[in-house]
CSV table of C-alpha atoms in Angstrom, one decimal:
chain,number,residue,atom,x,y,z
A,1,MET,CA,-59.1,79.0,-62.9
A,2,ASN,CA,-60.5,76.3,-60.8
A,3,ALA,CA,-63.5,75.6,-62.4
A,4,PRO,CA,-64.9,71.9,-61.8
A,5,PRO,CA,-62.6,69.9,-64.3
A,6,GLY,CA,-64.9,67.9,-66.9
A,7,ALA,CA,-67.7,70.3,-66.3
A,8,PRO,CA,-69.0,71.4,-70.4
A,9,HIS,CA,-67.9,75.0,-69.5
A,10,ASP,CA,-64.2,73.9,-69.3
A,11,HIS,CA,-64.5,73.2,-73.4
A,12,THR,CA,-64.0,76.9,-74.5
A,13,HIS,CA,-61.0,77.1,-72.0
A,14,PHE,CA,-59.3,73.9,-73.9
A,15,ARG,CA,-60.3,75.2,-77.7
A,16,ASP,CA,-57.0,76.8,-78.1
A,17,ASP,CA,-55.0,73.7,-77.3
A,18,GLU,CA,-57.2,71.7,-79.8
A,19,ALA,CA,-54.6,71.6,-82.5
A,20,SER,CA,-52.1,70.5,-80.2
A,21,ILE,CA,-53.7,68.0,-78.2
A,22,SER,CA,-50.8,65.8,-77.1
A,23,TYR,CA,-50.3,61.8,-78.0
A,24,TYR,CA,-50.7,61.3,-74.0
A,25,ARG,CA,-53.9,63.3,-73.6
A,26,THR,CA,-55.2,61.6,-76.7
A,27,MET,CA,-54.1,58.2,-74.6
A,28,GLU,CA,-56.2,59.3,-71.7
A,29,ILE,CA,-59.4,60.1,-73.5
A,30,ALA,CA,-59.2,56.8,-75.2
A,31,VAL,CA,-58.3,54.7,-72.1
A,32,ARG,CA,-61.3,56.6,-70.1
A,33,GLU,CA,-63.6,56.0,-73.0
A,34,LEU,CA,-62.9,52.5,-73.1
A,35,LEU,CA,-63.0,51.6,-69.7
A,36,VAL,CA,-66.5,53.6,-69.4
A,37,GLU,CA,-67.6,51.4,-72.4
A,38,LYS,CA,-66.4,48.1,-70.5
A,39,ASN,CA,-68.3,49.5,-67.2
A,40,VAL,CA,-65.1,49.3,-65.2
A,41,PHE,CA,-66.1,52.8,-64.3
A,42,SER,CA,-68.7,55.6,-65.0
A,43,LEU,CA,-67.8,59.3,-65.7
A,44,ALA,CA,-69.5,60.3,-62.5
A,45,ASP,CA,-66.9,58.2,-60.7
A,46,VAL,CA,-64.3,60.3,-62.3
A,47,ARG,CA,-66.1,63.4,-61.6
A,48,ALA,CA,-66.7,62.4,-57.9
A,49,GLN,CA,-62.9,61.4,-57.7
A,50,ILE,CA,-61.6,64.8,-58.9
A,51,GLU,CA,-64.1,66.8,-56.7
A,52,ALA,CA,-62.8,64.4,-53.5
A,53,MET,CA,-59.1,65.5,-54.7
A,54,ASP,CA,-60.0,69.2,-55.2
A,55,ALA,CA,-61.6,69.1,-51.6
A,56,ARG,CA,-57.9,67.9,-50.0
A,57,THR,CA,-56.0,71.2,-49.5
A,58,PRO,CA,-53.3,72.0,-47.1
A,59,ALA,CA,-56.2,73.2,-44.9
A,60,ARG,CA,-56.9,69.9,-43.8
A,61,GLY,CA,-53.3,69.2,-42.5
A,62,ALA,CA,-53.8,72.7,-40.9
A,63,ARG,CA,-56.4,71.9,-38.9
A,64,VAL,CA,-54.6,68.6,-37.5
A,65,VAL,CA,-51.6,70.6,-36.4
A,66,ALA,CA,-53.7,73.6,-34.6
A,67,ARG,CA,-55.6,70.8,-33.0
A,68,ALA,CA,-52.5,69.4,-31.6
A,69,TRP,CA,-51.1,72.5,-30.6
A,70,THR,CA,-53.9,73.4,-28.6
A,71,ASP,CA,-54.9,70.1,-27.1
A,72,ALA,CA,-52.0,68.3,-25.7
A,73,ALA,CA,-53.9,64.9,-25.4
A,74,TYR,CA,-54.4,65.0,-28.9
A,75,ARG,CA,-51.1,65.8,-29.8
A,76,GLU,CA,-50.1,62.5,-28.0
A,77,ARG,CA,-52.7,60.7,-29.7
A,78,LEU,CA,-51.4,62.6,-33.3
A,79,LEU,CA,-47.8,61.3,-32.9
A,80,ALA,CA,-48.9,57.9,-31.3
A,81,ASN,CA,-51.1,56.8,-34.4
A,82,GLY,CA,-51.7,59.4,-36.8
A,83,ALA,CA,-54.2,58.2,-39.0
A,84,ALA,CA,-56.5,57.5,-36.0
A,85,ALA,CA,-56.1,61.0,-34.5
A,86,CYS,CA,-56.8,62.2,-38.1
A,87,GLU,CA,-60.1,60.4,-38.2
A,88,GLU,CA,-61.3,62.1,-34.9
A,89,LEU,CA,-61.5,65.3,-37.0
A,90,GLY,CA,-63.3,63.4,-39.7
A,91,LEU,CA,-60.4,63.2,-41.9
A,92,GLU,CA,-60.9,59.7,-43.4
A,93,LEU,CA,-57.3,58.8,-44.4
A,94,GLY,CA,-58.2,55.3,-46.3
A,95,PRO,CA,-55.6,52.7,-46.4
A,96,LEU,CA,-52.9,55.5,-45.2
A,97,LYS,CA,-50.6,55.1,-42.4
A,98,LEU,CA,-49.4,58.7,-41.3
A,99,VAL,CA,-46.3,58.9,-39.1
A,100,VAL,CA,-46.6,62.1,-37.8
A,101,VAL,CA,-42.9,63.8,-37.0
A,102,GLU,CA,-42.9,66.5,-34.1
A,103,ASN,CA,-40.4,69.6,-34.5
A,104,THR,CA,-38.8,70.4,-31.4
A,105,PRO,CA,-36.0,73.1,-30.3
A,106,GLN,CA,-33.6,70.5,-30.9
A,107,THR,CA,-35.0,68.6,-34.0
A,108,HIS,CA,-36.2,69.7,-37.1
A,109,ASN,CA,-37.9,66.9,-39.7
A,110,VAL,CA,-38.1,67.1,-43.4
A,111,ILE,CA,-39.9,64.6,-45.8
A,112,VAL,CA,-39.3,63.5,-48.9
A,113,CYS,CA,-39.7,60.4,-51.6
A,114,THR,CA,-36.4,59.9,-53.5
A,115,LEU,CA,-38.1,56.7,-55.4
A,116,CYS,CA,-41.2,58.4,-56.7
A,117,SER,CA,-43.5,61.3,-54.9
A,118,CYS,CA,-45.1,59.9,-52.1
A,119,TYR,CA,-46.9,62.4,-50.1
A,120,PRO,CA,-49.5,62.9,-47.6
A,121,ARG,CA,-52.0,63.7,-50.3
A,122,MET,CA,-55.1,63.0,-48.2
A,123,LEU,CA,-53.7,65.9,-45.7
A,124,LEU,CA,-52.3,68.2,-48.2
A,125,GLY,CA,-53.6,67.6,-51.8
A,126,LEU,CA,-51.5,66.8,-54.7
A,127,PRO,CA,-47.4,67.9,-53.9
A,128,PRO,CA,-46.1,70.8,-55.5
A,129,ASP,CA,-43.8,70.3,-58.6
A,130,TRP,CA,-40.4,70.8,-56.9
A,131,TYR,CA,-41.2,67.9,-54.4
A,132,LYS,CA,-41.4,65.8,-57.2
A,133,SER,CA,-38.4,67.4,-59.0
A,134,ARG,CA,-34.7,65.4,-59.4
A,135,GLU,CA,-33.3,68.4,-57.8
A,136,TYR,CA,-35.4,67.8,-54.4
A,137,ARG,CA,-35.3,64.2,-54.4
A,138,SER,CA,-32.0,63.8,-55.2
A,139,ARG,CA,-30.5,66.3,-52.9
A,140,VAL,CA,-32.6,66.4,-49.8
A,141,VAL,CA,-31.3,63.3,-48.0
A,142,ARG,CA,-27.4,64.4,-48.4
A,143,GLU,CA,-27.7,68.1,-47.9
A,144,PRO,CA,-30.8,69.1,-46.1
A,145,ARG,CA,-29.3,72.1,-44.6
A,146,ARG,CA,-28.3,73.4,-48.3
A,147,VAL,CA,-31.7,72.4,-49.5
A,148,LEU,CA,-33.6,74.2,-46.5
A,149,GLU,CA,-31.5,77.5,-47.3
A,150,GLU,CA,-33.1,77.4,-50.9
A,151,PHE,CA,-36.3,77.6,-49.4
A,152,GLY,CA,-35.3,80.5,-47.0
A,153,THR,CA,-34.7,78.2,-43.9
A,154,ARG,CA,-31.5,78.8,-41.8
A,155,LEU,CA,-31.1,76.2,-38.9
A,156,PRO,CA,-28.2,76.2,-36.7
A,157,ASP,CA,-26.0,73.2,-36.6
A,158,ALA,CA,-27.1,72.8,-33.1
A,159,VAL,CA,-30.5,71.7,-34.2
A,160,SER,CA,-30.8,68.2,-35.8
A,161,ILE,CA,-32.4,67.4,-39.3
A,162,ARG,CA,-34.4,64.3,-39.6
A,163,VAL,CA,-34.8,63.5,-43.3
A,164,HIS,CA,-37.8,61.0,-43.5
A,165,ASP,CA,-37.6,59.0,-47.1
A,166,SER,CA,-41.3,57.9,-47.6
A,167,THR,CA,-39.9,54.5,-49.3
A,168,ALA,CA,-43.0,52.4,-48.5
A,169,ASP,CA,-46.3,52.4,-46.7
A,170,MET,CA,-45.9,55.0,-44.4
A,171,ARG,CA,-46.5,58.7,-45.2
A,172,TYR,CA,-45.2,61.6,-43.1
A,173,LEU,CA,-46.7,65.1,-41.9
A,174,VAL,CA,-44.5,67.3,-39.9
A,175,LEU,CA,-45.9,69.0,-37.1
A,176,PRO,CA,-44.3,72.3,-36.8
A,177,MET,CA,-43.4,74.1,-33.4
A,178,ARG,CA,-46.0,76.7,-32.5
A,179,PRO,CA,-45.4,80.2,-33.1
A,180,THR,CA,-44.8,82.5,-29.8
A,181,ASP,CA,-46.8,85.2,-30.8
A,182,THR,CA,-49.8,83.0,-31.0
A,183,ASP,CA,-51.5,83.2,-27.5
A,184,GLY,CA,-55.0,83.3,-27.1
A,185,MET,CA,-55.5,82.3,-30.7
A,186,ASN,CA,-58.4,80.0,-31.4
A,187,GLU,CA,-57.7,76.4,-33.6
A,188,ALA,CA,-58.9,78.3,-36.8
A,189,GLN,CA,-56.8,81.5,-36.5
A,190,LEU,CA,-53.9,78.9,-35.6
A,191,ALA,CA,-54.6,76.7,-38.7
A,192,SER,CA,-54.1,80.0,-40.7
A,193,ARG,CA,-50.7,80.1,-39.6
A,194,VAL,CA,-50.0,76.9,-41.0
A,195,SER,CA,-48.2,76.7,-44.6
A,196,ARG,CA,-48.4,73.6,-46.5
A,197,ASP,CA,-44.4,73.8,-46.6
A,198,ALA,CA,-44.2,74.0,-42.8
A,199,MET,CA,-46.0,70.7,-42.5
A,200,ILE,CA,-43.5,69.4,-45.4
A,201,GLY,CA,-40.7,70.8,-43.5
A,202,THR,CA,-38.8,72.7,-45.9
A,203,THR,CA,-39.9,76.1,-43.8
A,204,VAL,CA,-40.7,77.0,-40.3
A,205,ILE,CA,-43.4,79.1,-39.4
A,206,ASP,CA,-42.1,82.9,-38.3
A,207,ARG,CA,-42.6,83.3,-34.9
B,1,MET,CA,-22.3,48.8,-65.6
B,2,LYS,CA,-24.5,51.1,-64.1
B,3,LEU,CA,-26.5,49.7,-61.1
B,4,GLN,CA,-28.2,53.0,-59.9
B,5,ALA,CA,-31.5,53.0,-61.3
B,6,ASN,CA,-32.4,56.4,-63.3
B,7,HIS,CA,-35.7,57.1,-60.7
B,8,ASP,CA,-33.6,55.8,-57.4
B,9,MET,CA,-32.1,59.3,-57.2
B,10,GLY,CA,-31.4,59.6,-53.7
B,11,GLY,CA,-27.9,61.4,-52.8
B,12,LEU,CA,-27.1,62.2,-56.6
B,13,THR,CA,-25.8,65.8,-57.1
B,14,ALA,CA,-28.4,68.0,-58.5
B,15,GLY,CA,-28.9,71.8,-59.3
B,16,ARG,CA,-30.7,74.3,-57.3
B,17,ILE,CA,-34.4,73.6,-56.3
B,18,VAL,CA,-36.7,75.6,-58.6
B,19,PRO,CA,-39.8,76.3,-56.1
B,20,ARG,CA,-42.1,75.2,-59.1
B,21,GLU,CA,-45.6,74.7,-58.9
B,22,HIS,CA,-48.6,74.9,-61.2
B,23,THR,CA,-52.5,74.5,-60.9
B,24,TYR,CA,-52.7,70.6,-62.1
B,25,GLU,CA,-54.7,70.9,-65.6
B,26,PRO,CA,-58.0,68.9,-65.9
B,27,TRP,CA,-56.3,66.0,-67.8
B,28,GLU,CA,-53.5,65.6,-65.3
B,29,LYS,CA,-56.4,65.5,-62.8
B,30,ARG,CA,-58.0,62.9,-64.8
B,31,VAL,CA,-55.0,60.8,-64.8
B,32,ASP,CA,-54.7,60.9,-61.5
B,33,ALA,CA,-58.3,59.9,-60.8
B,34,LEU,CA,-58.0,56.9,-63.2
B,35,MET,CA,-55.4,55.5,-61.0
B,36,MET,CA,-57.1,56.1,-57.8
B,37,LEU,CA,-60.4,54.2,-59.1
B,38,LEU,CA,-58.4,51.7,-60.7
B,39,SER,CA,-56.2,50.7,-57.5
B,40,ASN,CA,-59.5,51.1,-55.5
B,41,LYS,CA,-60.3,48.1,-53.5
B,42,ASP,CA,-63.2,47.6,-55.2
B,43,ARG,CA,-61.9,47.5,-58.6
B,44,GLN,CA,-58.2,46.1,-57.9
B,45,LEU,CA,-57.4,46.7,-61.5
B,46,LEU,CA,-54.2,48.3,-60.8
B,47,LYS,CA,-51.5,47.9,-58.0
B,48,VAL,CA,-49.6,51.2,-57.1
B,49,ASP,CA,-46.4,49.1,-57.5
B,50,GLU,CA,-47.2,48.3,-60.9
B,51,LEU,CA,-47.8,51.6,-61.8
B,52,ARG,CA,-44.4,52.5,-60.4
B,53,ARG,CA,-42.8,49.6,-62.1
B,54,ASN,CA,-44.1,50.7,-65.4
B,55,ILE,CA,-42.5,54.2,-64.8
B,56,GLU,CA,-39.1,52.7,-63.8
B,57,THR,CA,-38.9,50.7,-67.0
B,58,LEU,CA,-38.9,54.0,-68.8
B,59,GLY,CA,-35.7,54.8,-70.2
B,60,PRO,CA,-33.8,57.3,-68.6
B,61,SER,CA,-34.0,59.9,-71.2
B,62,ALA,CA,-38.0,59.4,-71.5
B,63,TYR,CA,-38.3,59.7,-67.6
B,64,GLU,CA,-36.7,62.9,-67.5
B,65,ARG,CA,-38.6,64.3,-71.0
B,66,MET,CA,-42.2,63.2,-70.3
B,67,THR,CA,-43.7,65.3,-67.6
B,68,TYR,CA,-45.1,63.4,-64.2
B,69,TYR,CA,-48.4,62.6,-65.5
B,70,GLU,CA,-47.4,61.6,-68.9
B,71,ARG,CA,-45.5,59.0,-67.1
B,72,TRP,CA,-48.3,58.2,-64.8
B,73,MET,CA,-50.8,57.9,-68.3
B,74,HIS,CA,-48.2,55.9,-69.7
B,75,ALA,CA,-47.6,53.4,-66.9
B,76,ILE,CA,-51.9,53.2,-66.3
B,77,CYS,CA,-51.8,52.2,-70.0
B,78,GLN,CA,-49.3,49.7,-69.8
B,79,THR,CA,-50.5,47.9,-66.7
B,80,LEU,CA,-54.1,47.7,-68.1
B,81,VAL,CA,-52.7,46.3,-71.4
B,82,GLN,CA,-50.2,44.0,-69.2
B,83,ARG,CA,-53.6,42.8,-67.3
B,84,GLY,CA,-55.8,42.2,-70.3
B,85,VAL,CA,-58.1,45.0,-69.1
B,86,ILE,CA,-58.0,46.8,-72.5
B,87,THR,CA,-56.1,45.3,-75.5
B,88,LEU,CA,-53.4,47.2,-77.9
B,89,ASP,CA,-55.5,46.9,-81.0
B,90,GLU,CA,-58.5,48.7,-79.5
B,91,LEU,CA,-56.4,51.3,-77.6
B,92,GLY,CA,-54.4,52.2,-81.3
B,93,ARG,CA,-57.6,52.2,-83.2
B,94,ARG,CA,-59.6,54.5,-80.1
B,95,MET,CA,-56.8,57.0,-80.2
B,96,GLU,CA,-56.9,57.4,-83.9
B,97,GLU,CA,-60.5,58.0,-83.4
B,98,VAL,CA,-60.2,60.4,-80.9
B,99,LYS,CA,-57.5,62.2,-83.1
B,100,ALA,CA,-59.2,62.0,-86.1
B,101,ARG,CA,-62.4,63.8,-84.1
B,102,GLY,CA,-60.3,66.3,-83.3
B,103,ALA,CA,-61.5,65.8,-79.6
B,104,LEU,CA,-61.2,68.4,-76.8
B,105,PRO,CA,-58.8,66.9,-73.9
B,106,ASP,CA,-62.0,67.1,-71.9
B,107,GLU,CA,-64.5,65.5,-74.4
B,108,GLY,CA,-66.6,62.8,-72.9
B,109,ALA,CA,-65.5,63.9,-69.2
B,110,GLY,CA,-68.4,66.3,-68.9
C,1,MET,CA,-39.6,38.3,-32.5
C,2,GLN,CA,-41.6,41.4,-31.2
C,3,ALA,CA,-45.3,42.0,-31.6
C,4,ILE,CA,-46.3,42.9,-35.1
C,5,GLY,CA,-46.1,46.8,-35.0
C,6,MET,CA,-48.3,49.8,-34.6
C,7,TYR,CA,-49.9,49.7,-38.1
C,8,GLY,CA,-50.8,46.0,-38.0
C,9,ILE,CA,-50.8,43.6,-41.0
C,10,GLU,CA,-51.7,44.8,-44.3
C,11,PRO,CA,-54.6,43.0,-45.6
C,12,ARG,CA,-55.7,42.5,-42.0
C,13,GLY,CA,-55.2,38.9,-41.2
C,14,ALA,CA,-52.8,38.0,-44.0
C,15,PRO,CA,-49.9,35.7,-43.4
C,16,HIS,CA,-47.1,37.4,-42.6
C,17,VAL,CA,-43.3,36.7,-41.5
C,18,GLU,CA,-42.3,37.3,-38.1
C,19,ALA,CA,-40.6,40.5,-37.0
C,20,CYS,CA,-37.3,39.3,-35.8
C,21,PHE,CA,-35.3,43.0,-35.0
C,22,HIS,CA,-36.3,45.3,-31.9
C,23,ASP,CA,-36.1,49.0,-31.8
C,24,GLY,CA,-32.7,49.9,-31.2
C,25,ASP,CA,-31.1,46.8,-33.2
C,26,ALA,CA,-28.3,48.0,-35.2
C,27,VAL,CA,-28.7,46.4,-38.8
C,28,ARG,CA,-27.1,46.7,-42.0
C,29,VAL,CA,-28.9,47.0,-45.6
C,30,ARG,CA,-28.1,43.9,-47.8
C,31,VAL,CA,-26.0,45.0,-50.7
C,32,ALA,CA,-27.9,43.4,-53.8
C,33,PHE,CA,-29.0,45.0,-57.2
C,34,PRO,CA,-31.5,42.9,-58.5
C,35,PRO,CA,-33.4,44.3,-61.8
C,36,GLY,CA,-36.9,45.1,-60.9
C,37,HIS,CA,-39.3,47.1,-58.8
C,38,VAL,CA,-37.1,47.6,-55.4
C,39,ARG,CA,-38.0,50.2,-52.5
C,40,THR,CA,-34.5,49.9,-51.0
C,41,PRO,CA,-33.1,53.3,-52.0
C,42,PHE,CA,-29.6,52.5,-53.6
C,43,TYR,CA,-27.7,55.0,-51.6
C,44,CYS,CA,-28.5,53.2,-48.1
C,45,ARG,CA,-27.2,49.5,-49.4
C,46,GLY,CA,-24.4,48.0,-47.4
C,47,LYS,CA,-25.0,51.0,-44.6
C,48,VAL,CA,-25.5,50.4,-41.0
C,49,GLY,CA,-28.5,51.9,-38.9
C,50,VAL,CA,-30.3,51.4,-35.9
C,51,ILE,CA,-34.3,50.2,-35.8
C,52,GLU,CA,-36.4,53.5,-35.2
C,53,ARG,CA,-39.7,51.6,-35.0
C,54,LEU,CA,-41.3,48.3,-36.6
C,55,CYS,CA,-44.4,49.8,-38.4
C,56,GLY,CA,-46.1,46.5,-39.3
C,57,ALA,CA,-46.0,44.1,-42.0
C,58,PHE,CA,-47.1,44.8,-45.7
C,59,PRO,CA,-46.9,42.8,-48.9
C,60,ASN,CA,-43.8,42.7,-50.6
C,61,PRO,CA,-44.0,45.6,-53.1
C,62,GLU,CA,-41.3,43.9,-55.2
C,63,GLU,CA,-44.0,41.2,-55.7
C,64,LEU,CA,-47.1,43.4,-55.9
C,65,ALA,CA,-45.0,44.9,-58.9
C,66,TYR,CA,-46.0,41.9,-60.9
C,67,ASN,CA,-49.7,41.8,-59.6
C,68,ARG,CA,-49.0,39.0,-57.1
C,69,SER,CA,-50.3,39.1,-54.0
C,70,GLY,CA,-46.6,40.0,-51.9
C,71,LEU,CA,-47.5,37.5,-49.1
C,72,PRO,CA,-46.5,36.6,-46.8
C,73,ALA,CA,-46.3,40.3,-45.3
C,74,GLN,CA,-43.0,41.4,-44.9
C,75,PRO,CA,-42.1,43.5,-41.4
C,76,LEU,CA,-41.1,46.9,-42.1
C,77,TYR,CA,-38.9,49.0,-40.3
C,78,ARG,CA,-38.3,52.5,-40.1
C,79,VAL,CA,-34.2,52.6,-40.0
C,80,ARG,CA,-32.1,55.7,-38.8
C,81,PHE,CA,-29.0,56.0,-40.4
C,82,THR,CA,-26.5,58.9,-39.3
C,83,SER,CA,-26.0,61.3,-42.4
C,84,ARG,CA,-22.3,60.8,-41.4
C,85,ASP,CA,-22.6,57.3,-42.1
C,86,LEU,CA,-24.4,57.6,-45.3
C,87,TRP,CA,-22.4,60.5,-46.6
C,88,PRO,CA,-18.7,60.3,-45.1
C,89,GLY,CA,-16.8,63.2,-45.9
C,90,LEU,CA,-19.3,65.4,-46.2
C,91,ASN,CA,-19.2,66.2,-42.1
C,92,ALA,CA,-22.7,67.0,-41.6
C,93,PRO,CA,-23.7,67.8,-37.9
C,94,HIS,CA,-23.2,64.5,-35.3
C,95,GLY,CA,-27.1,64.6,-34.7
C,96,ASP,CA,-28.4,64.9,-38.6
C,97,VAL,CA,-30.2,61.5,-39.7
C,98,VAL,CA,-32.2,60.1,-42.5
C,99,GLU,CA,-35.0,57.7,-41.7
C,100,ILE,CA,-35.9,55.1,-44.3
C,101,GLU,CA,-38.8,52.5,-44.3
C,102,ILE,CA,-36.9,49.3,-45.0
C,103,PHE,CA,-38.8,45.6,-45.5
C,104,GLN,CA,-37.2,43.0,-43.1
C,105,HIS,CA,-35.7,40.8,-46.4
C,106,TRP,CA,-33.4,43.9,-46.9
C,107,LEU,CA,-31.9,43.7,-43.7
C,108,GLU,CA,-29.2,41.7,-41.7
C,109,PRO,CA,-28.4,41.8,-38.2
C,110,MET,CA,-24.8,43.1,-37.1
C,111,GLU,CA,-22.8,40.9,-34.9
C,112,ALA,CA,-22.6,41.8,-31.4
C,113,ALA,CA,-19.5,43.8,-31.0
């Protein structure tokens, strides 16, 4: 299902779609061919880009979170400058500016982009469909508690909610609270407890 | 007159969140890759805000009807034409050629 | 004026507008509806918030959208709004807030009370 895109063996997988190839798929092929002919990039560049994309999964964000849970000084650096702290772990964020927002017993954070779909893709990969949906983008800034309930997350009124609307050059990652049943776990074990949605802030990690 | 642009939807009422996600198809990833390559600092043939502007100028009904990467493909294409990187003439001809070939979505990418 | 924020000036060394708000300052988002590519959400226009932090200075996206330089770079702030101010009548808990990145040219100072 996750065969390397663009690899020749994908062709058999797509034969069924041959008749219904859509307007925009046709456009993608045409534009890509034209740009390769104009030496804007090569097919190898496209493949490399997709491989890099496939390598970016929520496991990256989870590594950052697990380190912050186990190393107080790292946590400080992460909250002070997200991108620099990620680079310490070999996670190159490119031009991305990262603001890490920390959940506490008093405050819960959740991220959204109401204008388009800005997302910490270098740490979490491509966003899920619901993150880009009209429903999520419209509602989470206005009624975050009801939206979180739809994700099964119920927060008492005593816990304040901070919604972060990614409207410009910053990207956000939620640093969830460390579950209480994780004493003695190593970083890898901790990372396996960190879900993508907990780093978006729509869920909390069960403790 | 409606002053609130269609894409600027924060605070509007909307239905329940459907926790939908799908494994991105190869063609969707290639559209994403096109954007990343064109906006790369070595090429600078597309700015992310140009992409967004070209998405935002889709009419409301097109915006809602099209899938996410269809909107991106539309906007990448518009930007390239606006910048003179490709012409509509060559694009139109090439798209017809691609159709006539009965090309598979992955043709030429492998 | 305050030192440009933690994320610096983008692109590095580019001409930029000096930052005129400080953390904690109350600001009002300008009310304007220019057609085009604007990154100030409709729902916060005319609302009063507080500067949470200065992020840095970045090219103006309204200009980048037309393939211009967007320079001088504009100071970008994270502005904190209470949910009660944004959505009067919804009676959100007092601590609930929404934080939005807003460029300086969309902000005006609140007169000192």
